[in-house]
PDB file of C-alpha atoms and ligand atoms in Angstrom:
ATOM      1  CA  UNK A 533       0.030   0.021   0.012  1.00  0.00           C
ATOM      2  CA  UNK A 534       1.501   3.325  -1.045  1.00  0.00           C
ATOM      3  CA  UNK A 535      -0.099   6.837  -0.225  1.00  0.00           C
ATOM      4  CA  UNK A 536       0.715   9.620  -2.703  1.00  0.00           C
ATOM      5  CA  UNK A 537      -0.216  13.184  -2.109  1.00  0.00           C
ATOM      6  CA  UNK A 538      -0.494  15.534  -5.068  1.00  0.00           C
ATOM      7  CA  UNK A 539      -0.406  19.250  -4.337  1.00  0.00           C
ATOM      8  CA  UNK A 540      -0.959  22.224  -6.677  1.00  0.00           C
ATOM      9  CA  UNK A 541      -3.050  25.284  -7.092  1.00  0.00           C
ATOM     10  CA  UNK A 542      -6.463  25.053  -8.678  1.00  0.00           C
ATOM     11  CA  UNK A 543      -6.114  24.642 -12.402  1.00  0.00           C
ATOM     12  CA  UNK A 544      -2.697  23.054 -12.302  1.00  0.00           C
ATOM     13  CA  UNK A 545      -4.133  19.731 -13.366  1.00  0.00           C
ATOM     14  CA  UNK A 546      -4.005  17.718 -10.211  1.00  0.00           C
ATOM     15  CA  UNK A 547      -7.292  15.905 -10.964  1.00  0.00           C
ATOM     16  CA  UNK A 548      -5.965  14.944 -14.431  1.00  0.00           C
ATOM     17  CA  UNK A 549      -2.791  13.589 -13.111  1.00  0.00           C
ATOM     18  CA  UNK A 550      -4.435  11.753 -10.363  1.00  0.00           C
ATOM     19  CA  UNK A 551      -6.565  10.035 -13.040  1.00  0.00           C
ATOM     20  CA  UNK A 552      -3.546   9.149 -15.096  1.00  0.00           C
ATOM     21  CA  UNK A 553      -1.728   7.553 -12.172  1.00  0.00           C
ATOM     22  CA  UNK A 554      -4.831   5.660 -11.343  1.00  0.00           C
ATOM     23  CA  UNK A 555      -4.894   4.171 -14.849  1.00  0.00           C
ATOM     24  CA  UNK A 556      -1.207   3.475 -14.946  1.00  0.00           C
ATOM     25  CA  UNK A 557      -0.613   2.081 -11.416  1.00  0.00           C
ATOM     26  CA  UNK A 558      -4.249   1.006 -10.500  1.00  0.00           C
ATOM     27  CA  UNK A 559      -4.133   3.253  -7.425  1.00  0.00           C
ATOM     28  CA  UNK A 560      -7.329   4.853  -6.202  1.00  0.00           C
ATOM     29  CA  UNK A 561      -7.938   8.526  -6.671  1.00  0.00           C
ATOM     30  CA  UNK A 562      -9.454  10.062  -3.592  1.00  0.00           C
ATOM     31  CA  UNK A 563     -10.546  13.698  -3.592  1.00  0.00           C
ATOM     32  CA  UNK A 564     -12.403  15.251  -0.676  1.00  0.00           C
ATOM     33  CA  UNK A 565     -15.236  16.240  -2.919  1.00  0.00           C
ATOM     34  CA  UNK A 566     -15.854  12.498  -4.013  1.00  0.00           C
ATOM     35  CA  UNK A 567     -15.528  11.401  -0.280  1.00  0.00           C
ATOM     36  CA  UNK A 568     -18.231  13.617   0.723  1.00  0.00           C
ATOM     37  CA  UNK A 569     -20.549  12.797  -2.373  1.00  0.00           C
ATOM     38  CA  UNK A 570     -20.014   9.082  -1.846  1.00  0.00           C
ATOM     39  CA  UNK A 571     -20.846   9.272   1.951  1.00  0.00           C
ATOM     40  CA  UNK A 572     -24.074  11.144   1.273  1.00  0.00           C
ATOM     41  CA  UNK A 573     -25.054   8.738  -1.610  1.00  0.00           C
ATOM     42  CA  UNK A 574     -24.573   5.878   0.668  1.00  0.00           C
ATOM     43  CA  UNK A 575     -27.484   7.094   2.795  1.00  0.00           C
ATOM     44  CA  UNK A 576     -25.549   6.683   5.995  1.00  0.00           C
ATOM     45  CA  UNK A 577     -26.337   8.611   9.246  1.00  0.00           C
ATOM     46  CA  UNK A 578     -22.999  10.610   8.751  1.00  0.00           C
ATOM     47  CA  UNK A 579     -24.109  11.276   5.076  1.00  0.00           C
ATOM     48  CA  UNK A 580     -27.409  12.542   6.333  1.00  0.00           C
ATOM     49  CA  UNK A 581     -25.635  14.699   8.813  1.00  0.00           C
ATOM     50  CA  UNK A 582     -23.342  16.162   6.045  1.00  0.00           C
ATOM     51  CA  UNK A 583     -25.906  16.872   3.398  1.00  0.00           C
ATOM     52  CA  UNK A 584     -27.395  20.195   4.753  1.00  0.00           C
ATOM     53  CA  UNK A 585     -23.698  21.432   5.605  1.00  0.00           C
ATOM     54  CA  UNK A 586     -22.612  20.640   2.093  1.00  0.00           C
ATOM     55  CA  UNK A 587     -25.740  22.125   0.469  1.00  0.00           C
ATOM     56  CA  UNK A 588     -25.154  25.317   2.341  1.00  0.00           C
ATOM     57  CA  UNK A 589     -21.677  25.518   0.949  1.00  0.00           C
ATOM     58  CA  UNK A 590     -20.101  24.978   4.327  1.00  0.00           C
ATOM     59  CA  UNK A 591     -16.813  23.281   5.210  1.00  0.00           C
ATOM     60  CA  UNK A 592     -16.485  19.974   6.880  1.00  0.00           C
ATOM     61  CA  UNK A 593     -14.120  19.935   9.890  1.00  0.00           C
ATOM     62  CA  UNK A 594     -10.841  18.068   9.721  1.00  0.00           C
ATOM     63  CA  UNK A 595     -11.974  15.229  11.965  1.00  0.00           C
ATOM     64  CA  UNK A 596     -15.024  14.190   9.757  1.00  0.00           C
ATOM     65  CA  UNK A 597     -12.780  14.436   6.595  1.00  0.00           C
ATOM     66  CA  UNK A 598     -10.243  12.187   8.147  1.00  0.00           C
ATOM     67  CA  UNK A 599     -12.794   9.791   9.275  1.00  0.00           C
ATOM     68  CA  UNK A 600     -14.161   9.632   5.711  1.00  0.00           C
ATOM     69  CA  UNK A 601     -10.696   9.220   4.382  1.00  0.00           C
ATOM     70  CA  UNK A 602      -9.858   6.506   6.824  1.00  0.00           C
ATOM     71  CA  UNK A 603     -13.003   4.478   5.984  1.00  0.00           C
ATOM     72  CA  UNK A 604     -12.145   4.730   2.232  1.00  0.00           C
ATOM     73  CA  UNK A 605      -8.510   3.755   2.749  1.00  0.00           C
ATOM     74  CA  UNK A 606      -9.676   0.645   4.416  1.00  0.00           C
ATOM     75  CA  UNK A 607     -11.172  -0.532   0.939  1.00  0.00           C
ATOM     76  CA  UNK A 608      -7.936   0.226  -0.896  1.00  0.00           C
ATOM     77  CA  UNK A 609      -5.297  -2.396  -1.357  1.00  0.00           C
ATOM     78  CA  UNK A 610      -2.829  -1.058  -4.003  1.00  0.00           C
ATOM     79  CA  UNK A 611      -2.315   2.530  -3.443  1.00  0.00           C
ATOM     80  CA  UNK A 612      -4.163   5.902  -2.932  1.00  0.00           C
ATOM     81  CA  UNK A 613      -3.693   9.237  -4.472  1.00  0.00           C
ATOM     82  CA  UNK A 614      -4.904  12.056  -2.394  1.00  0.00           C
ATOM     83  CA  UNK A 615      -6.130  14.961  -4.144  1.00  0.00           C
ATOM     84  CA  UNK A 616      -7.245  18.018  -2.100  1.00  0.00           C
ATOM     85  CA  UNK A 617      -6.204  16.787   1.222  1.00  0.00           C
ATOM     86  CA  UNK A 618      -4.351  17.641   3.393  1.00  0.00           C
ATOM     87  CA  UNK A 619      -4.607  21.390   2.972  1.00  0.00           C
ATOM     88  CA  UNK A 620      -3.039  22.713   6.088  1.00  0.00           C
ATOM     89  CA  UNK A 621      -0.156  21.630   8.298  1.00  0.00           C
ATOM     90  CA  UNK A 622      -2.712  20.627  11.044  1.00  0.00           C
ATOM     91  CA  UNK A 623      -4.457  18.303   8.634  1.00  0.00           C
ATOM     92  CA  UNK A 624      -1.021  16.926   7.659  1.00  0.00           C
ATOM     93  CA  UNK A 625      -0.296  16.108  11.295  1.00  0.00           C
ATOM     94  CA  UNK A 626      -3.613  14.609  11.686  1.00  0.00           C
ATOM     95  CA  UNK A 627      -3.286  12.606   8.488  1.00  0.00           C
ATOM     96  CA  UNK A 628       0.146  11.221   9.900  1.00  0.00           C
ATOM     97  CA  UNK A 629      -1.405  10.095  13.124  1.00  0.00           C
ATOM     98  CA  UNK A 630      -4.347   8.443  11.285  1.00  0.00           C
ATOM     99  CA  UNK A 631      -2.080   6.601   8.804  1.00  0.00           C
ATOM    100  CA  UNK A 632       0.229   5.442  11.610  1.00  0.00           C
ATOM    101  CA  UNK A 633      -2.706   3.896  13.555  1.00  0.00           C
ATOM    102  CA  UNK A 634      -3.457   2.048  10.406  1.00  0.00           C
ATOM    103  CA  UNK A 635       0.247   1.007   9.874  1.00  0.00           C
ATOM    104  CA  UNK A 636       0.536   3.250   6.899  1.00  0.00           C
ATOM    105  CA  UNK A 637       2.316   6.483   5.942  1.00  0.00           C
ATOM    106  CA  UNK A 638       2.607   9.263   3.532  1.00  0.00           C
ATOM    107  CA  UNK A 639       4.988   7.770   0.906  1.00  0.00           C
ATOM    108  CA  UNK A 640       5.279  10.564  -1.549  1.00  0.00           C
ATOM    109  CA  UNK A 641       4.321  14.079  -1.979  1.00  0.00           C
ATOM    110  CA  UNK A 642       4.338  15.549  -5.428  1.00  0.00           C
ATOM    111  CA  UNK A 643       3.887  19.342  -5.875  1.00  0.00           C
ATOM    112  CA  UNK A 644       2.965  20.471  -9.392  1.00  0.00           C
ATOM    113  CA  UNK A 645       4.976  23.620  -9.819  1.00  0.00           C
ATOM    114  CA  UNK A 646       3.422  26.421 -11.807  1.00  0.00           C
ATOM    115  CA  UNK A 647       4.064  29.748 -13.060  1.00  0.00           C
ATOM    116  CA  UNK A 648       1.477  32.020 -11.359  1.00  0.00           C
ATOM    117  CA  UNK A 649       1.245  34.504 -14.277  1.00  0.00           C
ATOM    118  CA  UNK A 650       0.849  31.822 -16.988  1.00  0.00           C
ATOM    119  CA  UNK A 651      -1.417  29.774 -15.008  1.00  0.00           C
ATOM    120  CA  UNK A 652      -3.770  32.737 -14.271  1.00  0.00           C
ATOM    121  CA  UNK A 653      -3.885  33.719 -17.969  1.00  0.00           C
ATOM    122  CA  UNK A 654      -4.547  30.056 -18.921  1.00  0.00           C
ATOM    123  CA  UNK A 655      -7.552  29.896 -16.631  1.00  0.00           C
ATOM    124  CA  UNK A 656      -8.848  33.460 -17.069  1.00  0.00           C
ATOM    125  CA  UNK A 657      -8.138  33.688 -20.756  1.00  0.00           C
ATOM    126  CA  UNK A 658     -10.243  30.732 -21.815  1.00  0.00           C
ATOM    127  CA  UNK A 659     -13.556  30.982 -23.577  1.00  0.00           C
ATOM    128  CA  UNK A 660     -15.410  28.863 -25.958  1.00  0.00           C
ATOM    129  CA  UNK A 661     -17.612  29.254 -29.033  1.00  0.00           C
ATOM    130  CA  UNK A 662     -21.354  29.087 -28.049  1.00  0.00           C
ATOM    131  CA  UNK A 663     -22.194  27.336 -31.249  1.00  0.00           C
ATOM    132  CA  UNK A 664     -19.515  24.776 -32.051  1.00  0.00           C
ATOM    133  CA  UNK A 665     -17.653  24.565 -28.585  1.00  0.00           C
ATOM    134  CA  UNK A 666     -14.280  25.331 -29.962  1.00  0.00           C
ATOM    135  CA  UNK A 667     -11.984  26.517 -27.219  1.00  0.00           C
ATOM    136  CA  UNK A 668      -9.831  29.536 -27.296  1.00  0.00           C
ATOM    137  CA  UNK A 669      -7.709  31.637 -24.935  1.00  0.00           C
ATOM    138  CA  UNK A 670      -7.421  35.377 -25.415  1.00  0.00           C
ATOM    139  CA  UNK A 671      -3.778  35.395 -24.316  1.00  0.00           C
ATOM    140  CA  UNK A 672      -2.417  32.181 -26.003  1.00  0.00           C
ATOM    141  CA  UNK A 673      -4.907  31.042 -28.658  1.00  0.00           C
ATOM    142  CA  UNK A 674      -7.009  34.123 -29.620  1.00  0.00           C
ATOM    143  CA  UNK A 675      -9.542  34.341 -32.498  1.00  0.00           C
ATOM    144  CA  UNK A 676      -8.046  34.738 -35.942  1.00  0.00           C
ATOM    145  CA  UNK A 677     -10.536  37.515 -36.566  1.00  0.00           C
ATOM    146  CA  UNK A 678     -12.126  39.475 -33.843  1.00  0.00           C
ATOM    147  CA  UNK A 679     -15.383  38.264 -32.545  1.00  0.00           C
ATOM    148  CA  UNK A 680     -15.735  35.410 -35.032  1.00  0.00           C
ATOM    149  CA  UNK A 681     -15.165  31.660 -34.480  1.00  0.00           C
ATOM    150  CA  UNK A 682     -12.440  30.251 -36.650  1.00  0.00           C
ATOM    151  CA  UNK A 683     -14.285  27.199 -37.112  1.00  0.00           C
ATOM    152  CA  UNK A 684     -17.911  28.017 -37.580  1.00  0.00           C
ATOM    153  CA  UNK A 685     -17.889  31.798 -37.941  1.00  0.00           C
ATOM    154  CA  UNK A 686     -20.227  31.912 -34.818  1.00  0.00           C
ATOM    155  CA  UNK A 687     -20.395  35.256 -33.061  1.00  0.00           C
ATOM    156  CA  UNK A 688     -21.401  34.117 -29.523  1.00  0.00           C
ATOM    157  CA  UNK A 689     -18.905  32.980 -26.933  1.00  0.00           C
ATOM    158  CA  UNK A 690     -19.272  31.731 -23.294  1.00  0.00           C
ATOM    159  CA  UNK A 691     -16.893  32.461 -20.599  1.00  0.00           C
ATOM    160  CA  UNK A 692     -17.062  31.446 -16.857  1.00  0.00           C
ATOM    161  CA  UNK A 693     -17.877  34.200 -14.693  1.00  0.00           C
ATOM    162  CA  UNK A 694     -15.520  33.448 -11.778  1.00  0.00           C
ATOM    163  CA  UNK A 695     -12.638  33.147 -14.081  1.00  0.00           C
ATOM    164  CA  UNK A 696     -11.903  36.838 -14.407  1.00  0.00           C
ATOM    165  CA  UNK A 697      -8.094  37.530 -14.236  1.00  0.00           C
ATOM    166  CA  UNK A 698      -8.278  39.187 -10.820  1.00  0.00           C
ATOM    167  CA  UNK A 699     -10.441  36.537  -9.353  1.00  0.00           C
ATOM    168  CA  UNK A 700      -8.118  33.839 -10.456  1.00  0.00           C
ATOM    169  CA  UNK A 701      -5.117  35.775  -8.988  1.00  0.00           C
ATOM    170  CA  UNK A 702      -6.854  36.159  -5.735  1.00  0.00           C
ATOM    171  CA  UNK A 703      -7.712  32.302  -5.823  1.00  0.00           C
ATOM    172  CA  UNK A 704      -4.018  31.563  -6.375  1.00  0.00           C
ATOM    173  CA  UNK A 705      -2.829  33.966  -3.798  1.00  0.00           C
ATOM    174  CA  UNK A 706      -5.095  32.215  -1.147  1.00  0.00           C
ATOM    175  CA  UNK A 707      -3.896  28.810  -2.205  1.00  0.00           C
ATOM    176  CA  UNK A 708      -0.276  29.807  -1.711  1.00  0.00           C
ATOM    177  CA  UNK A 709      -0.807  31.601   1.527  1.00  0.00           C
ATOM    178  CA  UNK A 710      -2.543  28.485   2.967  1.00  0.00           C
ATOM    179  CA  UNK A 711      -0.310  25.856   1.318  1.00  0.00           C
ATOM    180  CA  UNK A 712       3.262  27.275   2.075  1.00  0.00           C
ATOM    181  CA  UNK A 713       3.424  25.830   5.426  1.00  0.00           C
ATOM    182  CA  UNK A 714       2.236  22.482   4.248  1.00  0.00           C
ATOM    183  CA  UNK A 715       4.837  22.571   1.535  1.00  0.00           C
ATOM    184  CA  UNK A 716       7.683  23.400   4.009  1.00  0.00           C
ATOM    185  CA  UNK A 717       6.378  20.618   6.337  1.00  0.00           C
ATOM    186  CA  UNK A 718       6.742  17.909   3.724  1.00  0.00           C
ATOM    187  CA  UNK A 719       9.995  19.457   2.496  1.00  0.00           C
ATOM    188  CA  UNK A 720      11.462  19.335   6.046  1.00  0.00           C
ATOM    189  CA  UNK A 721      10.452  15.729   6.224  1.00  0.00           C
ATOM    190  CA  UNK A 722      12.319  15.026   3.034  1.00  0.00           C
ATOM    191  CA  UNK A 723       9.022  13.911   1.303  1.00  0.00           C
ATOM    192  CA  UNK A 724       8.350  16.603  -1.223  1.00  0.00           C
ATOM    193  CA  UNK A 725       9.219  16.194  -4.895  1.00  0.00           C
ATOM    194  CA  UNK A 726       8.462  18.833  -7.398  1.00  0.00           C
ATOM    195  CA  UNK A 727       7.353  18.482 -10.954  1.00  0.00           C
ATOM    196  CA  UNK A 728       7.181  21.259 -13.489  1.00  0.00           C
ATOM    197  CA  UNK A 729       3.378  21.604 -13.876  1.00  0.00           C
ATOM    198  CA  UNK A 730       3.575  23.984 -16.926  1.00  0.00           C
ATOM    199  CA  UNK A 731       4.669  21.199 -19.200  1.00  0.00           C
ATOM    200  CA  UNK A 732       2.321  19.127 -21.329  1.00  0.00           C
ATOM    201  CA  UNK A 733      -0.079  16.769 -19.536  1.00  0.00           C
ATOM    202  CA  UNK A 734       1.874  13.792 -20.930  1.00  0.00           C
ATOM    203  CA  UNK A 735       5.367  15.158 -19.867  1.00  0.00           C
ATOM    204  CA  UNK A 736       3.976  15.938 -16.280  1.00  0.00           C
ATOM    205  CA  UNK A 737       2.541  12.374 -16.129  1.00  0.00           C
ATOM    206  CA  UNK A 738       5.641  10.666 -17.181  1.00  0.00           C
ATOM    207  CA  UNK A 739       7.770  12.722 -14.580  1.00  0.00           C
ATOM    208  CA  UNK A 740       5.334  11.634 -11.936  1.00  0.00           C
ATOM    209  CA  UNK A 741       5.663   7.994 -13.103  1.00  0.00           C
ATOM    210  CA  UNK A 742       9.414   8.118 -12.800  1.00  0.00           C
ATOM    211  CA  UNK A 743       9.068   9.378  -9.156  1.00  0.00           C
ATOM    212  CA  UNK A 744       6.691   6.662  -8.276  1.00  0.00           C
ATOM    213  CA  UNK A 745       8.764   3.900  -9.759  1.00  0.00           C
ATOM    214  CA  UNK A 746      11.838   5.255  -8.092  1.00  0.00           C
ATOM    215  CA  UNK A 747       9.972   5.204  -4.830  1.00  0.00           C
ATOM    216  CA  UNK A 748       8.733   1.622  -5.280  1.00  0.00           C
ATOM    217  CA  UNK A 749      12.330   0.435  -6.009  1.00  0.00           C
ATOM    218  CA  UNK A 750      13.532   1.812  -2.647  1.00  0.00           C
ATOM    219  CA  UNK A 751      13.834  -0.755   0.242  1.00  0.00           C
ATOM    220  CA  UNK A 752      10.445  -0.388   1.981  1.00  0.00           C
ATOM    221  CA  UNK A 753      10.560   0.730   5.635  1.00  0.00           C
ATOM    222  CA  UNK A 754       7.945  -1.149   7.765  1.00  0.00           C
ATOM    223  CA  UNK A 755       5.860   1.275   9.896  1.00  0.00           C
ATOM    224  CA  UNK A 756       4.122  -0.093  12.940  1.00  0.00           C
TER     225      UNK A 756
HETATM  226 ZN1   ZN B 777     -17.596  27.872 -33.437  1.00  0.00          ZN
END
């Protein structure tokens, strides 16, 4: 059993990479959102308790999240890829304790390093043709002629409202402010590996693959 944590700001491609690791190694991708959705769908008492909190857009406390994670991990045999948890140093400490109680540990922490300006423009610049769905980016892949889709000549475009440049920057700033102590924590423990997240999806995936294979080759330390 191996536990891999994947860290990176929103839009860095964590979910995509987690899915690719899942396909390649047969590990199970575990995101906090999925954990909550599954618990609610199961109709359990806990799920019934969580539903109104989630519906109201509230956050679940660390203890509940860890409990959900612990239950999920008990069903996993090969490996787990944690996407979106832990988020803070406190959660990392709690995760450490929980895994230790289950004779497990965090094996690998992979940070997708990004260039904040490029990432912000990748997210904020994207829009698509309302008619044919062609995807553009005002900074990196603009329309050939103003206001007209290259493919279908459509003139209507859709754009996500919460993706305005300043909103995206703000989201990234909040992420780094919150996550920096977590990165330092894993770096201090010698567990942090960094991958350049600005490369193509395939290149990022193959570097992550190398890190996992290297880790698997290391003589395993038994935790108990
Ligand atoms: Zn079009």
